[in-house]
Each structure stands twice: as structure tokens, then as C-alpha cells.
Coordinates of C-alpha atoms in Angstrom, one line a residue:
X1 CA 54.4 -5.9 -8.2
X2 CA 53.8 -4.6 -4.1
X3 CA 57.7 -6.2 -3.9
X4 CA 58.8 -4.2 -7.0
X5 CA 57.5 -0.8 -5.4
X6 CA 58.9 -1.7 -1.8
X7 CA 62.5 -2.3 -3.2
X8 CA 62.3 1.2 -5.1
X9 CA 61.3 2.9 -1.8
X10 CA 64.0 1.2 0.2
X11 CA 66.6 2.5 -2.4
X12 CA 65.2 6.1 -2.0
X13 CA 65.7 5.7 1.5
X14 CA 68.8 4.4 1.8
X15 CA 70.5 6.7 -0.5
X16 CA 68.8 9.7 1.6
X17 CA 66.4 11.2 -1.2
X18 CA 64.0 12.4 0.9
X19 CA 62.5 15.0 -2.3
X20 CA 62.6 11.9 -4.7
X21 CA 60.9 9.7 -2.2
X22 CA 58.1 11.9 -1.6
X23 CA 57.0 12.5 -5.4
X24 CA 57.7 9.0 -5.5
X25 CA 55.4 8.6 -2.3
X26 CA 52.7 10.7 -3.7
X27 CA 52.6 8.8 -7.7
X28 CA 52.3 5.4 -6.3
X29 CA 49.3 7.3 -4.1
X30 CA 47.8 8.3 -7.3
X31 CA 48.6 5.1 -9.1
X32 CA 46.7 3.0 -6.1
X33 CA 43.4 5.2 -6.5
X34 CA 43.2 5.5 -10.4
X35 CA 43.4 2.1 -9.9
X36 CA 40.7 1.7 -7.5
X37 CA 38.3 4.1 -9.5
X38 CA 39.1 1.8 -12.8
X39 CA 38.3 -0.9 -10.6
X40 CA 34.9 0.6 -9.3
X41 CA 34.3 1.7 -12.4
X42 CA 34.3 -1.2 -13.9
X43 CA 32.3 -3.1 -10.9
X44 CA 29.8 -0.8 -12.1
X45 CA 29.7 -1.2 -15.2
X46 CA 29.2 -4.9 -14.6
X47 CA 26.3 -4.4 -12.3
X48 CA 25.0 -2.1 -14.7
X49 CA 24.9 -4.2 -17.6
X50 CA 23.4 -7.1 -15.2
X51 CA 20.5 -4.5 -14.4
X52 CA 20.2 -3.6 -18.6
X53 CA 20.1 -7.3 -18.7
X54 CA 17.3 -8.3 -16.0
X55 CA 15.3 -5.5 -17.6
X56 CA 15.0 -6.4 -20.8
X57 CA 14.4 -9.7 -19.6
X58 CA 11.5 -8.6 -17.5
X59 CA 10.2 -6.4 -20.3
X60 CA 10.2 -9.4 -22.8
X61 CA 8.0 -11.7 -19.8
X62 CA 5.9 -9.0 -19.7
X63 CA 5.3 -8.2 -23.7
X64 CA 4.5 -12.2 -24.2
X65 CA 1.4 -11.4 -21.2
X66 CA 0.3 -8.3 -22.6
X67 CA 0.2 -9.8 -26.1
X68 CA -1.6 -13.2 -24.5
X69 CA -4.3 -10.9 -23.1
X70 CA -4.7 -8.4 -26.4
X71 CA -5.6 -12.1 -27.8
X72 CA -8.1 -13.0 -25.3
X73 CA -9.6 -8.8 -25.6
X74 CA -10.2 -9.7 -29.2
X75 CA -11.9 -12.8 -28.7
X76 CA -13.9 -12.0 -25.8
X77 CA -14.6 -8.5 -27.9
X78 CA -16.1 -11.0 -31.2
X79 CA -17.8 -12.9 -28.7
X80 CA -19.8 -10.1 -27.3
X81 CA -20.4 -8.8 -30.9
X82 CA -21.8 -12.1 -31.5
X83 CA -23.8 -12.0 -28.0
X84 CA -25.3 -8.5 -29.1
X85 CA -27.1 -9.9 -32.8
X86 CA -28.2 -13.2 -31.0
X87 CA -29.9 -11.0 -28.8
X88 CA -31.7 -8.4 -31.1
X89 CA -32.4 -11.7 -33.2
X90 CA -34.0 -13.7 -30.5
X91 CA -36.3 -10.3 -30.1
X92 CA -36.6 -9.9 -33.0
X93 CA -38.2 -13.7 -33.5
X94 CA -40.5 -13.6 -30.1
X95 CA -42.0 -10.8 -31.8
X96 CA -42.9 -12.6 -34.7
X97 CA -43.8 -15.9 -32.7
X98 CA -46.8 -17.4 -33.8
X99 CA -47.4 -20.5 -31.3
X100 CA -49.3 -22.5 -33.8
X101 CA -46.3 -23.1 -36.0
X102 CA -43.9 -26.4 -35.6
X103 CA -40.7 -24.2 -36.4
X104 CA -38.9 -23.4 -33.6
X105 CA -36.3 -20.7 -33.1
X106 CA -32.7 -21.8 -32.7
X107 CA -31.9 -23.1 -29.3
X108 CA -28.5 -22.1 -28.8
X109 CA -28.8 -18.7 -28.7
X110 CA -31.2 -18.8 -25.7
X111 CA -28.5 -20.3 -23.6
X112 CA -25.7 -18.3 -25.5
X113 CA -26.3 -15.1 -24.7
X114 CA -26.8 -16.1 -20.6
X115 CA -23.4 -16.7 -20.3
X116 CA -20.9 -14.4 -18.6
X117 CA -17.3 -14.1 -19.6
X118 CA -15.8 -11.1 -18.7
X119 CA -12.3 -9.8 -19.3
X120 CA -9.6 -10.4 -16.5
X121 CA -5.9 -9.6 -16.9
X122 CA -3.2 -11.7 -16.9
X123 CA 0.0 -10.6 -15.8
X124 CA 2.2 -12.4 -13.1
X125 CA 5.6 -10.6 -13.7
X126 CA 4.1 -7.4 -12.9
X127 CA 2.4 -8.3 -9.8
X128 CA 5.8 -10.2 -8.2
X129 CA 7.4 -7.0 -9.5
X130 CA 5.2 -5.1 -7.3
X131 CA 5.5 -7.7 -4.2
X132 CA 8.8 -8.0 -4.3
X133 CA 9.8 -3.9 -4.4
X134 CA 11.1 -4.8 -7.5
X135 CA 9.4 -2.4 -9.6
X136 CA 12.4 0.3 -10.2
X137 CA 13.8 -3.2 -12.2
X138 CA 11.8 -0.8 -15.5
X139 CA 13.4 2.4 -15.7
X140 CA 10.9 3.8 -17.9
X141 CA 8.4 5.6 -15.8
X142 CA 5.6 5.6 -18.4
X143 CA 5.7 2.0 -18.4
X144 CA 4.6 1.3 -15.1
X145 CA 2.1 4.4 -15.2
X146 CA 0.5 2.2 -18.2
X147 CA 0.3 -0.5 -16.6
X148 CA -1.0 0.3 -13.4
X149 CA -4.0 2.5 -15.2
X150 CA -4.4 -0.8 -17.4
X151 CA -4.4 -2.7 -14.4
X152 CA -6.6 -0.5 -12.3
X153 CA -9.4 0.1 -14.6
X154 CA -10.0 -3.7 -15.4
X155 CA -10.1 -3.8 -11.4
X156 CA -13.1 -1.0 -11.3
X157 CA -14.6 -2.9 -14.2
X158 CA -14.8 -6.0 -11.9
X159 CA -16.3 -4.6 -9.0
X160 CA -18.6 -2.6 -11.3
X161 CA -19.6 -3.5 -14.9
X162 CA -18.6 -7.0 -14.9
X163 CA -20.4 -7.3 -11.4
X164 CA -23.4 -5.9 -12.5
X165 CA -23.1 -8.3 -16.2
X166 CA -23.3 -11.3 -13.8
X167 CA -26.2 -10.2 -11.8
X168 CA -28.0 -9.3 -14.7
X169 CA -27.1 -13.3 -16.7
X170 CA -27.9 -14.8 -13.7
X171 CA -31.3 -13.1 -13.9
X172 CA -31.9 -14.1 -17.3
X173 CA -30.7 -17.8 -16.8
X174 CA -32.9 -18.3 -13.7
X175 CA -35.8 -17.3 -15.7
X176 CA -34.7 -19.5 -18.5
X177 CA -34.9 -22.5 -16.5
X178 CA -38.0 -22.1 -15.7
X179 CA -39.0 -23.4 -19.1
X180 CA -36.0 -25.4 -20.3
X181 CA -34.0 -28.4 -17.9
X182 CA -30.1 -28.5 -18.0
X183 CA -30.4 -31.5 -20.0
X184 CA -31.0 -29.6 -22.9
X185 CA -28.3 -27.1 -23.2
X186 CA -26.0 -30.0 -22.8
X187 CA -27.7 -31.7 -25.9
X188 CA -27.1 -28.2 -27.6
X189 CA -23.9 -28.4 -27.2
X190 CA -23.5 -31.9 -29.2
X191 CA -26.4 -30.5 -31.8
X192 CA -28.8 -33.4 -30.9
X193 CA -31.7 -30.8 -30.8
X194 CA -33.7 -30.1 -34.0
X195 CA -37.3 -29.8 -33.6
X196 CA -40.2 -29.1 -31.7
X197 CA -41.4 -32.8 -30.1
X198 CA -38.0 -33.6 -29.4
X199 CA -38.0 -30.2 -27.4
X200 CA -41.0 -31.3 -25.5
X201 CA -40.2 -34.8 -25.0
X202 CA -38.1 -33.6 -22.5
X203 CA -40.6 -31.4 -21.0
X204 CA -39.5 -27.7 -22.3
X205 CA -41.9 -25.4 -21.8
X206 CA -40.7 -23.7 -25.5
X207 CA -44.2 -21.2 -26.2
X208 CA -44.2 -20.3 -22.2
X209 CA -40.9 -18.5 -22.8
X210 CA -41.5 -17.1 -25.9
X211 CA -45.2 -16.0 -25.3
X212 CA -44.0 -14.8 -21.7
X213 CA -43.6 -10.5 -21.5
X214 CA -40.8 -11.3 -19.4
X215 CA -38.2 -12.9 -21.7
X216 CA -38.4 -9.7 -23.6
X217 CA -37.6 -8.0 -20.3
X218 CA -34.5 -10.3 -19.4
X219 CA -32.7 -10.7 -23.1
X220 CA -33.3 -6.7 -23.0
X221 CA -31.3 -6.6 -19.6
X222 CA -28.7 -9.0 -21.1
X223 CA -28.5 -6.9 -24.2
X224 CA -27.8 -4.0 -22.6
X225 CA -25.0 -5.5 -20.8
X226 CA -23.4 -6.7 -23.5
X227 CA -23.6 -3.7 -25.5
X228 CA -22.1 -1.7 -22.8
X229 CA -19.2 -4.7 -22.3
X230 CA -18.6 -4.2 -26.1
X231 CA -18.3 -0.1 -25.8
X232 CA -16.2 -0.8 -23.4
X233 CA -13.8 -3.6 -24.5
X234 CA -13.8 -1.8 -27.7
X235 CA -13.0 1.8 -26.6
X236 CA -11.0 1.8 -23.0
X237 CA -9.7 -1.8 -22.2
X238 CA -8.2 -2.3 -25.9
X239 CA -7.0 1.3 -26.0
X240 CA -5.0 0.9 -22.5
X241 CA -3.7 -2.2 -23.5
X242 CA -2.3 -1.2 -26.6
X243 CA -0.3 1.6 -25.4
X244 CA 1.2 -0.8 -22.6
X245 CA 2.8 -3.1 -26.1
X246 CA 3.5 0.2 -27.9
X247 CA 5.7 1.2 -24.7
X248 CA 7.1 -2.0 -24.4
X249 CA 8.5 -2.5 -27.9
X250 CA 9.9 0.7 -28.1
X251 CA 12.1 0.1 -25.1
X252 CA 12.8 -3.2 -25.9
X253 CA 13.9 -1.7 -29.3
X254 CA 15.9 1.1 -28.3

């Protein structure tokens, strides 16, 4: 083609059409930088549809972590219900205790409700998005804004609530252990416990804690925590986290 356009210039030139060459001169210009611009246009539009393509790719990675952890916010959430009633019921027994009687309360929920399991997040594409000065990958700005507040209230929940939900278990278990040995809340856990001798065969200390004013005090504490874990599982984390999916599928939808 460059040896097509050469010969028609040399022609021009040798038959002395100065005029004719110039227009000539001046198309072939053109030619060369519509050509360009077609050419960087459609560069871009490559490196365009690479970018559409690593986005959606990167929405989808983050819409299966989002989705994992709305899973674990339910669970935790029915766990914490469950928490909550073992609670009120365990008060609600060592109120009614009489220490002559051979019936014991249920174990398990002594041991149950001392456990802490907050809430963490789970979401590794966001944070290499974020170290890598990759975050401008999402074009849609309310995305990341959901995100981040998701992100950033379950990190003031750690340092706060779920900080205080530890200190206030760890209480409650340390005074637990003061009347039971770790060998029973392993036996709980394969349902070899069922009455009272057995219980003090292995030298539990069963009408101390429930005839002790303190217990009421530490399941109270653990209560409270709980119920505040719930409110808050229930009304902000679940709330923030849904309006990340919401945002995701519609853009992955669009």
C-alpha cells in the first residue's frame, strides 16, 4: 500500500502537477490520521472492554464474600437469640432452685451462654483492592462508600462492643469454674452428663453456683451483652450488609 501511494506521488511530480500533488499531499494526510484515530479508537475500546471485564469480575468475587458473611450474620444472629432465652431460663431456674431436690438444671446452657463469637468480616478482594490502589477497578462510587461504612463499623464494633462481650464471658466463665472442672463441659458436649451424682462424682460444686448471689450477677452481665449483640446484629450490621448485595447485583445486572 506505502509503494502504491509513493508511485502516485512520483507521477504527480514528474508530470509537474504541483496543484494535484498538494490536495493529493494533504488526502493521504487525512487518510493517515483517520486512520490513526480508528486505530486509537479502537485500542481503547479494547482496553475498555478489558476494564468492563476485570470489574465485573471483581464485583462477582466480591458478591460470593458478601453473601458468605450475610450467612455467617444469620447464624451468629440465631445463635445469640438462642444465647438470650438460655440466659433468662437459667435465671429464671436459680430462682426457683430448691437445693434439696435431685433434679438438676440442664448443664449445657451454663457453659453455652459463656462463649463468645462475635461477628468479623470477611472480604479479601476488597482489602487487595485497597492495597494494591486498585480500588477505582469499581466505578460505582456508592459501592465502595458501602463498603467501607460496612467495613468500618464492624471495626468500631471490635474495639468496642465485641471487646467489652469478651471481657464480660470471660468474667462469667472464670466464675463458672470455680464450681465446675473442664472435664465436664467436654462430657457435655458428647451428652454423657445426666444427673446429679454423676455431676458430683467429679467434684462440681452444682448448689454453690446456683445458691451463690453472684451467678445471678454474671449471667445478668452476659445477658446484657448478648442482647445488645442481638440489637445490634439485627438492626446495623445486617442492614449495612444488605445494601452492599443490593448494590452489587444491580451493577452486576445492568
Amino acid at each position: 500500500m506505502i509503494k502504491f501511494f509513493r508511485k502516485i506521488r512520483q507521477n504527480l511530480i514528474s508530470q509537474d502537477k504541483t496543484s494535484t500533488y498538494i490536495k493529493y499531499a494533504v488526502g493521504e494526510i487525512i487518510l493517515v490520521v483517520i486512520g490513526i484515530l480508528i486505530a486509537l479508537s479502537i485500542n481503547n475500546w479494547n482496553e475498555q472492554r478489558k476494564q468492563n471485564n476485570e470489574e465485573i469480575y471483581i464485583l462477582n468475587q466480591l458478591k460470593i464474600e458478601f453473601e458468605a458473611d450475610s450467612i455467617k450474620i444469620n447464624t451468629l444472629e440465631k445463635l445469640t437469640s438462642g444465647k438470650v432465652k438460655q440466659s433468662k431460663n437459667l435465671l429464671k431456674l436459680i430462682k426457683e432452685y430448691d437445693k434439696d431436690s435431685t433434679k438438676i438444671t440442664p448443664l449445657y446452657p451454663i457453659f453455652l451462654i459463656g462463649k463468645a463469637i462475635p461477628f468479623y468480616d470477611y472480604s479479601p478482594t476488597y482489602n487487595e483492592l485497597v492495597n494494591s490502589g486498585k480500588l477505582n477497578v469499581i466505578s460505582n462510587d456508592s459501592i465502595k462508600v458501602a463498603i467501607n461504612d460496612f467495613i468500618n463499623h464492624n471495626a468500631l464494633m471490635e474495639s468496642t462492643l465485641y471487646a467489652d462481650m469478651k471481657a464480660k464471658k470471660a468474667s462469667y466463665m472464670n466464675h463458672v469454674f470455680k464450681y465446675f472442672n473442664g472435664e465436664i463441659n467436654g462430657l457435655l458436649w458428647q451428652s454423657k452428663m445426666s444427673d446429679l451424682p454423676e455431676l458430683l462424682a467429679l467434684g462440681a460444686d452444682y448448689n454453690g453456683f446456683m445458691k451463690n448471689t453472684n451467678t445471678k450477677f454474671e449471667i445478668n452481665k452476659v445477658l446484657a451483652s448478648d442482647s445488645e449483640l442481638l440489637f445490634i446484629y439485627n438492626k446495623n450490621v445486617k442492614n449495612k450488609l444488605y445494601l452492599v448485595l443490593d448494590l452489587l447485583n444491580r451493577e452486576i445486572n445492568k
